[in-house]
Coordinates of C-alpha atoms in Angstrom, one line a residue:
Chain A
M27 CA 21.6 -9.3 24.4
N28 CA 24.8 -10.2 22.7
R29 CA 25.0 -11.3 19.0
L30 CA 25.2 -15.0 19.7
E31 CA 22.2 -14.9 22.0
L32 CA 20.3 -12.9 19.4
F33 CA 21.1 -15.4 16.8
T34 CA 20.1 -18.5 18.8
D35 CA 16.9 -16.7 19.9
L36 CA 16.1 -16.0 16.2
L37 CA 16.7 -19.6 15.3
R38 CA 14.5 -20.8 18.1
N39 CA 11.7 -18.5 17.0
R40 CA 9.8 -20.6 14.4
T41 CA 8.5 -17.6 12.5
A42 CA 12.0 -16.0 12.2
A43 CA 13.6 -19.3 11.3
L44 CA 11.1 -20.0 8.5
G45 CA 11.5 -16.5 7.1
L46 CA 15.3 -16.8 7.3
C47 CA 15.2 -20.1 5.4
L48 CA 13.1 -18.5 2.6
I49 CA 15.4 -15.5 2.4
A50 CA 18.5 -17.6 2.5
G51 CA 17.1 -19.9 -0.2
I52 CA 16.4 -16.9 -2.5
V53 CA 19.7 -15.3 -1.8
A54 CA 21.5 -18.5 -2.6
V55 CA 19.6 -18.8 -5.9
A56 CA 20.5 -15.2 -6.7
L57 CA 24.2 -15.7 -5.9
A58 CA 24.3 -19.0 -7.9
G59 CA 22.2 -17.3 -10.7
P60 CA 24.1 -18.1 -13.9
A61 CA 25.3 -21.5 -12.8
L62 CA 21.8 -22.5 -11.8
A63 CA 19.8 -21.2 -14.7
P64 CA 19.4 -23.9 -17.4
Y65 CA 19.0 -21.4 -20.2
D66 CA 20.0 -17.8 -21.1
P67 CA 17.2 -15.6 -19.7
L68 CA 17.3 -13.1 -22.5
V69 CA 17.7 -15.1 -25.7
P70 CA 14.4 -15.7 -27.5
A71 CA 13.5 -19.1 -28.9
P72 CA 10.6 -18.5 -31.3
L73 CA 9.9 -22.2 -31.8
D74 CA 9.3 -22.8 -28.1
R75 CA 6.8 -20.0 -27.5
L76 CA 4.4 -20.3 -24.6
Q77 CA 5.3 -24.0 -23.8
P78 CA 3.6 -25.3 -20.6
P79 CA 5.8 -26.6 -17.8
S80 CA 7.7 -29.7 -18.8
A81 CA 10.8 -31.7 -18.0
Q82 CA 12.8 -29.4 -20.4
H83 CA 11.3 -26.2 -19.1
L84 CA 10.2 -26.7 -15.5
F85 CA 8.4 -23.4 -15.4
G86 CA 7.5 -23.4 -19.1
T87 CA 8.4 -20.6 -21.6
D88 CA 7.1 -17.1 -22.3
S89 CA 5.8 -15.5 -25.4
L90 CA 9.3 -15.2 -26.9
G91 CA 10.1 -18.8 -26.0
R92 CA 12.5 -17.8 -23.2
D93 CA 12.8 -20.2 -20.2
I94 CA 10.7 -18.8 -17.3
L95 CA 12.7 -20.7 -14.7
S96 CA 15.9 -19.1 -15.9
R97 CA 14.2 -15.7 -15.9
V98 CA 12.9 -16.1 -12.4
I99 CA 16.3 -17.1 -11.2
H100 CA 18.0 -14.1 -12.7
G101 CA 15.1 -11.9 -11.6
S102 CA 15.8 -12.8 -7.9
R103 CA 19.0 -10.7 -8.2
L104 CA 17.0 -7.7 -9.4
S105 CA 14.4 -8.1 -6.7
L106 CA 16.9 -8.4 -3.9
L107 CA 18.8 -5.4 -5.2
I108 CA 15.5 -3.4 -5.4
G109 CA 14.7 -4.3 -1.8
I110 CA 18.1 -3.3 -0.5
I111 CA 18.5 -0.1 -2.5
S112 CA 15.0 1.1 -1.9
V113 CA 15.1 0.5 1.8
T114 CA 18.5 2.3 2.0
I115 CA 17.0 5.3 0.1
S116 CA 14.1 5.5 2.7
L117 CA 16.1 4.5 5.7
V118 CA 19.0 7.0 5.6
P119 CA 17.1 10.2 5.1
G120 CA 14.2 9.0 7.2
T121 CA 16.5 8.3 10.1
V122 CA 18.3 11.6 9.8
L123 CA 15.0 13.5 9.6
G124 CA 13.5 11.6 12.5
L125 CA 16.6 12.2 14.7
L126 CA 16.6 15.9 13.9
A127 CA 12.9 16.4 14.4
G128 CA 12.8 14.4 17.6
Y129 CA 15.9 15.7 19.2
F130 CA 15.7 19.4 18.4
G131 CA 11.9 19.8 18.7
D132 CA 10.0 22.8 17.4
P133 CA 10.2 24.6 15.0
L134 CA 12.4 22.0 13.1
D135 CA 10.1 19.2 14.3
S136 CA 6.9 20.9 13.0
I137 CA 8.5 21.7 9.6
I138 CA 9.9 18.2 9.0
M139 CA 6.8 16.4 10.3
R140 CA 4.3 18.5 8.2
V141 CA 6.3 17.8 5.1
M142 CA 6.2 14.1 6.0
D143 CA 2.4 14.4 6.6
V144 CA 2.1 15.8 3.1
L145 CA 3.9 12.8 1.7
L146 CA 1.8 10.4 3.8
A147 CA -1.4 12.0 2.4
F148 CA -0.9 10.2 -0.9
P149 CA -1.7 6.5 -1.3
A150 CA 1.7 4.8 -1.5
V151 CA 1.4 3.2 -5.0
L152 CA 0.0 6.4 -6.4
L153 CA 2.9 8.5 -5.1
A154 CA 5.4 5.9 -6.4
I155 CA 3.7 6.0 -9.8
F156 CA 3.7 9.8 -9.8
I157 CA 7.4 10.0 -9.0
T158 CA 8.3 7.3 -11.6
A159 CA 6.3 9.2 -14.2
I160 CA 8.4 12.3 -13.5
L161 CA 11.7 10.5 -13.5
G162 CA 10.9 8.3 -16.4
P163 CA 10.2 4.5 -16.3
S164 CA 13.3 2.5 -15.5
L165 CA 14.5 0.2 -12.8
P166 CA 16.8 2.7 -10.9
N167 CA 14.0 5.2 -11.0
T168 CA 11.6 2.6 -9.5
M169 CA 14.0 2.1 -6.6
I170 CA 14.2 5.9 -6.0
A171 CA 10.4 6.3 -6.2
V172 CA 9.8 3.4 -3.8
G173 CA 12.5 4.7 -1.5
I174 CA 11.1 8.3 -1.3
V175 CA 7.6 7.0 -0.6
Y176 CA 8.7 5.3 2.6
I177 CA 10.9 8.0 4.0
P178 CA 8.1 9.4 6.2
H179 CA 7.6 6.0 7.8
Y180 CA 11.2 5.8 9.1
A181 CA 11.1 9.4 10.1
R182 CA 8.1 8.8 12.3
I183 CA 9.4 5.7 13.9
V184 CA 12.8 7.2 14.7
R185 CA 11.2 10.5 15.9
S186 CA 8.9 8.8 18.4
N187 CA 11.8 6.7 19.7
V188 CA 14.0 9.8 20.1
L189 CA 11.3 11.6 21.9
S190 CA 11.2 9.0 24.6
L191 CA 15.0 8.5 24.7
K192 CA 15.5 12.2 25.1
Q193 CA 13.7 12.1 28.4
Q194 CA 15.8 9.3 29.8
L195 CA 18.2 9.9 32.6
F196 CA 21.4 8.7 30.8
V197 CA 20.8 11.1 27.9
Q198 CA 20.2 14.1 30.2
A199 CA 23.2 13.1 32.3
I200 CA 25.5 13.2 29.3
R201 CA 24.1 16.5 28.2
H202 CA 24.8 17.9 31.7
L203 CA 28.3 16.5 31.7
G204 CA 29.0 18.6 28.6
G205 CA 28.4 16.1 25.8
S206 CA 27.7 17.9 22.5
H207 CA 24.5 17.5 20.6
A208 CA 26.3 15.5 17.9
R209 CA 27.8 13.2 20.5
V210 CA 24.5 12.6 22.2
I211 CA 22.7 12.0 19.0
L212 CA 25.3 9.8 17.3
L213 CA 26.7 7.8 20.2
H214 CA 23.7 7.5 22.6
I215 CA 20.4 8.1 20.8
L216 CA 21.0 6.6 17.4
P217 CA 22.3 3.2 18.6
N218 CA 19.2 2.9 20.9
T219 CA 16.9 3.3 17.9
F220 CA 18.5 0.5 16.0
A221 CA 16.1 -2.3 17.2
P222 CA 12.9 -0.7 15.8
I223 CA 14.7 0.5 12.7
I224 CA 16.0 -3.0 11.9
V225 CA 12.6 -4.6 12.4
Y226 CA 10.9 -2.0 10.2
A227 CA 13.6 -2.2 7.5
T228 CA 13.2 -6.0 7.3
L229 CA 9.4 -5.7 6.9
G230 CA 10.1 -2.7 4.6
M231 CA 12.2 -5.0 2.3
G232 CA 9.1 -7.0 1.6
T233 CA 7.0 -3.9 1.0
A234 CA 9.6 -2.4 -1.3
V235 CA 9.8 -5.6 -3.4
L236 CA 6.0 -5.6 -3.7
Q237 CA 5.8 -1.9 -4.6
A238 CA 8.6 -2.2 -7.2
A239 CA 6.9 -5.3 -8.7
A240 CA 3.6 -3.3 -8.9
L241 CA 5.4 -0.5 -10.8
G242 CA 6.9 -3.1 -13.1
F243 CA 3.5 -4.6 -13.6
L244 CA 2.1 -1.2 -14.6
G245 CA 5.0 -0.9 -17.1
L246 CA 6.7 1.8 -15.1
G247 CA 9.6 -0.3 -13.7
A248 CA 12.2 -2.4 -15.4
Q249 CA 12.0 -2.4 -19.1
P250 CA 12.1 -5.4 -21.5
P251 CA 14.0 -7.6 -21.8
Q252 CA 15.1 -7.3 -18.1
P253 CA 13.7 -10.4 -16.2
E254 CA 12.1 -8.4 -13.4
W255 CA 9.3 -10.3 -11.7
G256 CA 6.7 -7.6 -11.9
A257 CA 7.4 -6.9 -15.5
M258 CA 7.3 -10.6 -16.3
L259 CA 3.9 -10.7 -14.6
S260 CA 2.7 -7.8 -16.7
E261 CA 3.7 -9.7 -19.9
G262 CA 2.0 -12.8 -18.6
R263 CA -1.3 -10.9 -18.1
Q264 CA -1.8 -10.9 -21.9
Y265 CA -1.6 -14.7 -22.0
I266 CA -3.5 -15.5 -18.9
Q267 CA -6.2 -17.4 -20.8
M268 CA -4.0 -19.8 -22.6
A269 CA -0.7 -19.8 -20.7
P270 CA -1.3 -18.9 -17.0
H271 CA 2.2 -20.2 -16.0
V272 CA 3.8 -17.1 -17.7
A273 CA 2.3 -14.9 -14.9
G274 CA 2.0 -17.7 -12.3
F275 CA 5.6 -18.4 -11.5
P276 CA 7.0 -14.9 -11.3
G277 CA 4.1 -14.0 -9.0
L278 CA 4.8 -17.0 -6.8
A279 CA 8.5 -15.9 -6.5
I280 CA 7.4 -12.4 -5.4
L281 CA 5.1 -13.9 -2.8
L282 CA 7.8 -16.2 -1.4
L283 CA 10.4 -13.5 -1.1
V284 CA 8.0 -11.0 0.5
L285 CA 6.7 -13.7 2.8
G286 CA 10.2 -14.5 3.8
F287 CA 10.9 -10.8 4.8
N288 CA 7.6 -10.6 6.6
L289 CA 8.1 -13.8 8.6
F290 CA 11.7 -12.8 9.5
G291 CA 10.6 -9.3 10.4
D292 CA 7.8 -10.5 12.7
G293 CA 10.2 -13.0 14.4
L294 CA 12.9 -10.3 14.7
R295 CA 10.4 -8.0 16.4
D296 CA 9.5 -10.7 18.9
V297 CA 13.1 -11.3 19.7
L298 CA 14.4 -7.7 19.8
D299 CA 11.4 -6.2 21.5
P300 CA 9.6 -8.6 23.8
S301 CA 7.1 -5.9 24.8
L302 CA 5.7 -6.0 21.3
R303 CA 5.6 -9.7 21.2
S304 CA 2.5 -10.9 19.4
R305 CA 1.2 -13.7 21.6
Chain B
M263 CA -17.0 15.8 21.3
P264 CA -13.9 18.0 22.0
W265 CA -14.5 20.8 19.5
R266 CA -11.2 22.5 20.0
Y267 CA -9.5 19.3 19.0
V268 CA -11.7 19.0 15.9
G269 CA -10.9 22.6 15.0
R270 CA -7.2 22.0 15.4
R271 CA -7.3 18.9 13.2
L272 CA -9.2 20.7 10.5
L273 CA -6.6 23.4 10.5
Q274 CA -3.9 20.8 10.1
L275 CA -5.9 19.3 7.3
A276 CA -5.9 22.6 5.5
V277 CA -2.1 22.9 5.9
I278 CA -1.6 19.4 4.6
L279 CA -3.9 19.9 1.6
F280 CA -2.1 23.2 0.8
G281 CA 1.2 21.2 0.8
V282 CA -0.3 18.5 -1.3
S283 CA -1.6 20.9 -3.9
V284 CA 1.8 22.7 -4.1
L285 CA 3.7 19.4 -4.4
V286 CA 1.4 18.0 -7.0
F287 CA 1.4 21.2 -9.0
L288 CA 5.2 21.5 -9.0
M289 CA 5.9 17.8 -9.6
L290 CA 3.6 17.7 -12.6
R291 CA 5.6 20.6 -14.1
L292 CA 8.7 18.6 -13.8
I293 CA 7.5 15.7 -15.9
P294 CA 9.4 15.7 -19.1
G295 CA 7.4 16.3 -22.2
D296 CA 5.3 19.3 -23.4
P297 CA 1.6 18.7 -23.1
A298 CA 0.9 21.0 -26.0
Q299 CA 3.2 19.0 -28.2
L300 CA 1.6 15.8 -26.9
L301 CA -1.9 17.1 -27.8
L302 CA -1.1 18.5 -31.3
G303 CA 1.4 15.8 -32.4
E304 CA 4.9 16.2 -33.9
Y305 CA 3.7 18.0 -37.0
A306 CA 2.4 21.0 -35.2
T307 CA 4.0 24.3 -36.1
P308 CA 5.6 26.5 -33.4
A309 CA 2.8 29.0 -33.8
E310 CA 0.2 26.4 -33.2
L311 CA 2.0 25.2 -30.2
E312 CA 2.4 28.7 -28.8
Q313 CA -1.3 29.3 -29.3
L314 CA -2.3 26.1 -27.4
R315 CA 0.1 26.9 -24.6
H316 CA -1.4 30.3 -24.3
K317 CA -4.9 28.8 -24.3
L318 CA -3.9 26.3 -21.5
G319 CA -2.2 29.0 -19.6
L320 CA 1.1 27.2 -19.8
D321 CA 3.0 30.3 -21.0
R322 CA 2.4 32.1 -17.7
S323 CA 4.7 32.1 -14.7
L324 CA 4.4 29.1 -12.3
A325 CA 3.1 31.3 -9.5
V326 CA 0.3 32.7 -11.6
Q327 CA -0.5 29.2 -12.9
Y328 CA -0.7 27.9 -9.3
W329 CA -2.9 30.8 -8.2
V330 CA -5.3 30.3 -11.1
Y331 CA -5.4 26.6 -10.3
V332 CA -6.2 27.1 -6.6
K333 CA -8.7 29.8 -7.2
S334 CA -10.7 27.6 -9.6
A335 CA -10.3 24.5 -7.5
L336 CA -11.8 26.3 -4.5
Q337 CA -14.8 27.1 -6.8
G338 CA -15.2 23.4 -7.7
D339 CA -13.6 23.9 -11.1
M340 CA -10.7 21.5 -11.6
G341 CA -10.0 22.5 -15.1
V342 CA -10.5 20.7 -18.4
S343 CA -9.1 17.3 -19.3
I344 CA -6.7 17.9 -22.2
R345 CA -7.5 14.5 -23.6
T346 CA -11.2 14.6 -23.7
G347 CA -12.0 18.3 -23.4
A348 CA -14.6 17.6 -20.7
P349 CA -14.4 19.3 -17.3
V350 CA -12.2 17.2 -15.0
F351 CA -14.9 17.2 -12.3
Q352 CA -17.4 15.6 -14.7
E353 CA -14.8 12.9 -15.6
I354 CA -13.8 12.2 -12.0
A355 CA -17.2 12.0 -10.3
P356 CA -18.6 8.7 -11.9
R357 CA -15.1 7.0 -11.6
L358 CA -14.8 8.0 -8.0
I359 CA -18.2 6.4 -7.3
A360 CA -17.0 3.2 -9.1
T361 CA -13.9 3.2 -6.9
V362 CA -16.0 3.9 -3.8
E363 CA -18.3 0.9 -4.6
L364 CA -15.3 -1.4 -5.1
S365 CA -13.5 -0.2 -1.9
L366 CA -16.7 -0.4 0.2
A367 CA -17.3 -4.0 -0.9
A368 CA -13.7 -4.8 -0.2
M369 CA -13.9 -3.1 3.3
V370 CA -17.0 -5.2 4.1
I371 CA -15.3 -8.4 3.1
A372 CA -12.1 -7.5 5.0
T373 CA -14.1 -6.6 8.1
L374 CA -16.4 -9.6 8.2
F375 CA -13.8 -12.3 7.4
G376 CA -10.9 -10.5 9.1
V377 CA -12.7 -9.9 12.4
G378 CA -14.3 -13.3 12.3
A379 CA -11.0 -15.2 11.8
G380 CA -9.2 -13.0 14.4
V381 CA -11.9 -13.7 17.1
V382 CA -11.9 -17.5 16.5
S383 CA -8.1 -17.5 16.4
A384 CA -7.9 -15.7 19.8
V385 CA -10.6 -17.9 21.4
R386 CA -8.9 -21.0 20.2
Q387 CA -5.3 -19.8 20.8
Y388 CA -2.5 -22.2 19.8
S389 CA -5.0 -24.5 18.1
V390 CA -4.5 -25.7 14.5
W391 CA -7.0 -23.2 13.4
D392 CA -5.1 -20.4 15.1
Y393 CA -1.8 -21.3 13.4
L394 CA -3.4 -21.8 10.1
T395 CA -5.2 -18.4 10.2
M396 CA -2.2 -16.5 11.3
F397 CA -0.1 -18.2 8.6
L398 CA -2.7 -17.4 6.0
A399 CA -2.8 -13.8 7.3
L400 CA 0.9 -13.5 6.8
V401 CA 0.6 -14.9 3.3
G402 CA -2.2 -12.3 2.8
V403 CA 0.0 -9.3 3.7
S404 CA 2.8 -10.6 1.5
M405 CA 0.4 -11.1 -1.5
P406 CA 1.1 -9.3 -4.8
I407 CA -2.6 -8.6 -5.3
F408 CA -2.1 -8.0 -9.1
W409 CA -0.9 -11.6 -9.2
L410 CA -3.8 -12.9 -7.0
G411 CA -6.2 -11.0 -9.3
L412 CA -4.8 -12.7 -12.4
M413 CA -4.8 -16.1 -10.9
L414 CA -8.4 -15.7 -9.7
I415 CA -9.3 -14.6 -13.3
Y416 CA -7.6 -17.7 -14.7
L417 CA -9.2 -20.1 -12.2
L418 CA -12.7 -18.6 -11.7
S419 CA -13.3 -16.9 -15.1
V420 CA -11.3 -18.9 -17.6
K421 CA -11.0 -22.5 -16.3
Y422 CA -14.2 -22.6 -14.4
P423 CA -16.3 -19.7 -15.8
L424 CA -18.1 -18.8 -12.6
F425 CA -17.4 -15.0 -12.6
P426 CA -17.0 -12.5 -15.4
M427 CA -13.5 -11.3 -16.2
M428 CA -13.9 -7.6 -16.2
G429 CA -16.1 -4.6 -16.0
R430 CA -19.0 -3.6 -13.7
L431 CA -22.0 -4.9 -15.7
S432 CA -22.6 -7.2 -18.6
M433 CA -23.0 -5.6 -22.1
G434 CA -26.5 -4.6 -22.8
L435 CA -27.6 -4.2 -19.2
D436 CA -28.4 -0.7 -18.3
I437 CA -30.0 1.1 -15.4
P438 CA -30.9 4.8 -14.8
V439 CA -28.0 6.4 -12.8
V440 CA -29.3 7.7 -9.4
T441 CA -26.4 7.2 -7.0
G442 CA -23.8 5.8 -9.5
L443 CA -23.4 2.7 -7.2
V444 CA -24.6 -0.1 -9.4
L445 CA -26.0 -2.3 -6.6
V446 CA -27.9 0.6 -5.0
D447 CA -29.3 1.8 -8.3
A448 CA -30.4 -1.7 -9.2
L449 CA -32.3 -1.9 -5.9
L450 CA -33.8 1.5 -6.4
S451 CA -35.1 0.6 -9.9
F452 CA -36.2 -2.9 -8.8
R453 CA -34.0 -4.7 -11.2
P454 CA -32.9 -8.0 -9.5
D455 CA -31.2 -9.1 -12.8
V456 CA -28.9 -6.1 -12.7
L457 CA -28.3 -6.5 -9.0
W458 CA -27.2 -10.1 -9.5
D459 CA -25.1 -9.2 -12.5
G460 CA -23.5 -6.3 -10.7
L461 CA -22.8 -8.4 -7.6
H462 CA -21.3 -11.1 -9.9
H463 CA -18.9 -8.6 -11.4
L464 CA -18.0 -7.1 -8.0
I465 CA -17.0 -10.3 -6.2
L466 CA -13.6 -11.1 -7.7
P467 CA -12.2 -7.5 -7.7
A468 CA -13.5 -6.8 -4.3
F469 CA -12.0 -10.0 -2.9
T470 CA -8.7 -9.3 -4.5
L471 CA -8.7 -5.8 -3.1
A472 CA -9.8 -7.1 0.4
T473 CA -6.9 -9.6 0.7
I474 CA -4.3 -7.4 2.4
P475 CA -6.7 -5.4 4.7
M476 CA -8.4 -8.7 5.7
A477 CA -5.1 -10.2 6.7
V478 CA -4.1 -7.1 8.7
V479 CA -7.5 -7.0 10.4
A480 CA -7.4 -10.7 11.4
R481 CA -3.9 -10.2 13.0
I482 CA -4.9 -7.1 14.9
T483 CA -8.2 -8.5 16.0
R484 CA -6.5 -11.6 17.4
S485 CA -3.9 -9.7 19.4
S486 CA -6.5 -7.2 20.7
M487 CA -8.9 -9.9 21.6
L488 CA -6.2 -11.9 23.5
E489 CA -5.4 -8.8 25.6
V490 CA -9.1 -8.1 26.4
L491 CA -10.0 -11.8 27.2
D492 CA -7.3 -11.6 29.9
Q493 CA -9.0 -8.8 31.7
D494 CA -10.8 -9.1 35.1
Y495 CA -14.2 -8.1 33.8
V496 CA -14.1 -11.0 31.3
R497 CA -13.3 -13.4 34.1
T498 CA -16.1 -11.9 36.2
A499 CA -18.6 -12.3 33.3
R500 CA -17.5 -16.0 33.0
A501 CA -17.8 -16.5 36.8
K502 CA -21.3 -15.2 36.6
G503 CA -22.1 -18.1 34.4
M504 CA -22.7 -16.1 31.2
D505 CA -22.8 -17.9 27.9
E506 CA -19.3 -18.2 26.5
W507 CA -20.1 -16.6 23.2
V508 CA -21.9 -13.7 24.9
V509 CA -18.8 -13.1 27.0
I510 CA -16.6 -13.3 23.9
L511 CA -18.8 -11.0 21.7
R512 CA -20.2 -8.6 24.2
H513 CA -17.4 -8.3 26.7
G514 CA -14.5 -9.2 24.5
L515 CA -15.0 -8.1 21.0
R516 CA -16.7 -4.8 21.9
N517 CA -13.7 -3.8 23.9
A518 CA -11.2 -5.2 21.4
M519 CA -12.6 -3.1 18.6
L520 CA -10.6 0.1 19.2
P521 CA -7.4 -0.9 17.5
V522 CA -9.4 -2.7 14.9
V523 CA -11.3 0.5 14.0
T524 CA -8.0 2.4 13.7
V525 CA -6.5 -0.3 11.5
L526 CA -9.7 -0.3 9.3
G527 CA -9.4 3.4 8.8
L528 CA -5.7 3.4 8.1
N529 CA -6.3 0.5 5.6
L530 CA -8.3 2.9 3.5
G531 CA -5.0 4.1 2.2
L532 CA -4.1 0.5 1.3
L533 CA -7.4 0.1 -0.4
L534 CA -6.9 3.2 -2.5
S535 CA -3.4 2.0 -3.4
G536 CA -4.8 -1.4 -4.2
A537 CA -7.6 0.1 -6.2
V538 CA -5.0 1.4 -8.8
L539 CA -3.8 -2.2 -9.4
T540 CA -7.1 -4.0 -9.0
E541 CA -8.9 -1.7 -11.4
T542 CA -6.2 -2.2 -14.0
I543 CA -6.5 -6.0 -13.8
F544 CA -10.2 -6.2 -13.8
S545 CA -10.8 -3.2 -16.2
W546 CA -12.9 -1.6 -13.4
P547 CA -13.8 1.9 -14.6
G548 CA -12.6 3.6 -11.4
L549 CA -10.4 6.5 -10.4
G550 CA -7.3 4.4 -9.9
R551 CA -7.2 3.3 -13.6
Y552 CA -8.1 6.8 -14.7
V553 CA -5.2 8.4 -12.8
V554 CA -2.7 6.0 -14.3
D555 CA -4.1 6.7 -17.8
S556 CA -4.1 10.4 -17.2
L557 CA -0.5 10.4 -16.0
M558 CA 0.6 8.5 -19.1
G559 CA -1.2 11.0 -21.3
R560 CA 0.3 13.9 -19.3
D561 CA -3.2 15.2 -18.6
Y562 CA -2.1 17.7 -15.9
A563 CA -5.6 18.8 -14.9
A564 CA -7.0 15.3 -14.6
V565 CA -4.0 14.1 -12.5
Q566 CA -4.1 17.1 -10.2
G567 CA -7.8 16.6 -9.7
C568 CA -7.5 12.9 -9.0
I569 CA -4.6 13.1 -6.6
L570 CA -6.1 15.9 -4.7
I571 CA -9.3 13.9 -4.2
F572 CA -7.3 10.9 -3.1
A573 CA -5.3 13.0 -0.6
V574 CA -8.5 14.7 0.7
I575 CA -10.2 11.3 1.2
M576 CA -7.1 9.9 3.0
T577 CA -6.8 12.9 5.3
L578 CA -10.5 13.1 6.1
I579 CA -10.5 9.4 6.9
N580 CA -7.6 9.8 9.3
L581 CA -9.4 12.6 11.0
L582 CA -12.6 10.5 11.2
V583 CA -10.7 7.5 12.7
D584 CA -9.3 9.8 15.4
L585 CA -12.8 11.1 16.2
V586 CA -14.3 7.6 16.2
Y587 CA -11.6 6.7 18.6
V588 CA -12.5 9.5 21.0
V589 CA -16.2 8.5 20.8
L590 CA -15.5 4.8 21.3
D591 CA -13.3 5.3 24.3
P592 CA -14.3 8.2 26.6
R593 CA -11.2 7.6 28.6
I594 CA -9.0 8.9 25.9
R595 CA -8.0 12.4 26.8
I596 CA -6.7 14.4 24.0
H597 CA -3.7 16.4 25.0
E598 CA -4.1 19.9 23.9

């Protein structure tokens, strides 16, 4: 499938197209950020505290009188950044470990996969909380924590793909023709694992955004006054009885972004791997 | 039951738990901040700090500390919480039961509604209902449940006060603790008022916690059912003139349950993760909230105990899922 075919297939797939629209919308908002936001997201306006949504403040204001719409707009940059960096942190080591484990087999395989099993024995949020507590609460540390938690997932997916690729005739032929291990892995096995990795990474972006927001919500992620969606929700929690919009809008933003990645990931899977197509 | 397989899995379990215990032990020692300082405050003298460190065993080498920890843990002694002074086991047990009650309730909701929606979706494939369910399922897996919990509290506790906002029971209600599960204890002591109150408190947090697993179960039930309904034996059953719902439930659902069981088991991890957030929102006195509080208070022993218990539960459930799989489908041959 060439790139153009892939792209038209994606656009024809309703799930993927809807997901792509959502993601593109949020990316556009993130890029246009400062131009789009009606107010400064960080400057408090004590006279406008906890205003409900109105023509002046479409999403209302928070406990310091800051415009929530402007904070949500600026927060989209943080959330996209969190998604991209966290996924990269899980994807790169996960892929390398999966390639090594699958290609070279035991004893390396057993050692790597048992360590991965140990990481998988923890509930994801708990492990992320644990790592953030060690590194200290901050946005970069949140990304590292969320990244580490999902390394085993990528390692497993890549490994299982490598195991079946290794048996294929073309790989064995290259080996017999004198191709080095590095050549086989990098030029022949790795490119063939791209499809499942891309699908998983797209879905993983959504998961990473959710996890980072959860850490922010628990007070372990971005610190005030950063307009991170999870941290904004956490602040809104205190005012849920009188000003539900403070938590409402940032949460809705998280939902839309994660939904976008999930829809796009689902569609991508249907297009890239018809054998997995959900009917 | 293939006992060799069970034995091998148990051995693997031991290795994983050893790894988990080492990892947790070492990571906790990396957390910045001295627990002795934290306990005694900033005005403690160096001598007092030294004395407390000695008492807690913090002045010994890491290897010795780990050895002492493992030896006592194997004897059921998880140490003493440095915040409350009570044995960690005593602190964990009632909270674990509260988490189990919440997770079980969530699991029941997720299974009933998830499987139900998935079956109807598969039977009425490409109908409005099918599209709606699958879209809602996708929204469900994308849901920040801490947000959903807050919105439910606002709608159903504040705006329309149908459910309580927090806790397991209303103030003033008390029942003798037999199992620790409020609903079961209420039944055992014939207290319908407590049963009703407990159920009332349970619904919102359980529904919040069930959202993601419910969505996952609905999706997997649908795809599994679609595959099964295509099989020859289903066509045969229909050709025999059997009632459509009997065909769907007895021939279809029964055979479609395998992947659903796996997903249900694997979702336990999701439930435990979700419990940390749900318990925080609804002030549910469970293990999830306790572990977060302990971590913030650098209560080494408590965190170690909790995380070890979480890991044991997750690993045991995975083993159980594999075994149920073998029992459900005798064709599965386990490759030794």
